[in-house]
Amino acid sequence: MKEEGDLRMRPLQISADTAQKLAASLNVPIEQIMHMPQHILIAKLAELEQKKDHSS
């Protein structure tokens, strides 16, 4: 039974193409991308963007 506020882990709802691009950008296996919590993925993408901005 699913209760309100239940925070079970589930794979990200992204396409395979997007997962492949993220895996390449973050230099991690695609399986890790698919099972990464969304808030961690967003933090890693923000970190990657900051590095990109500083190197420009």
XYZ file of C-alpha atoms in Angstrom:
56
model
C 0.000 0.000 0.000
C 1.353 3.392 -0.961
C 0.951 6.106 1.631
C 0.927 9.824 0.998
C 4.447 11.205 1.289
C 6.029 7.836 0.435
C 9.463 8.612 -1.033
C 10.482 5.330 -2.633
C 13.387 5.436 -5.042
C 12.437 4.967 -8.661
C 14.432 5.431 -11.841
C 14.491 8.926 -13.291
C 11.809 9.604 -15.869
C 14.189 10.602 -18.674
C 14.778 9.263 -22.153
C 17.628 6.897 -22.953
C 19.186 9.591 -25.149
C 19.116 12.119 -22.306
C 20.574 9.550 -19.904
C 23.423 8.830 -22.341
C 24.203 12.546 -22.710
C 24.159 13.065 -18.938
C 26.385 10.032 -18.379
C 28.900 11.368 -20.895
C 28.810 14.893 -19.427
C 29.230 13.698 -15.854
C 31.636 10.893 -16.786
C 29.635 8.203 -14.958
C 28.020 4.949 -16.136
C 24.489 5.297 -17.530
C 23.210 2.893 -14.851
C 24.386 5.315 -12.187
C 22.499 8.163 -13.895
C 19.267 6.156 -14.040
C 19.381 5.350 -10.307
C 20.745 8.675 -9.077
C 18.333 10.642 -6.877
C 17.002 13.649 -8.754
C 18.319 16.207 -6.241
C 21.849 14.762 -6.535
C 21.700 14.834 -10.338
C 20.580 18.473 -10.286
C 23.417 19.368 -7.893
C 25.985 17.622 -10.122
C 24.653 19.413 -13.212
C 24.849 22.767 -11.408
C 28.437 21.988 -10.369
C 29.308 21.054 -13.958
C 27.776 24.322 -15.214
C 29.787 26.343 -12.678
C 33.016 24.687 -13.801
C 32.080 25.403 -17.417
C 31.408 29.089 -16.624
C 34.715 29.497 -14.768
C 36.724 27.951 -17.596
C 35.220 30.244 -20.257
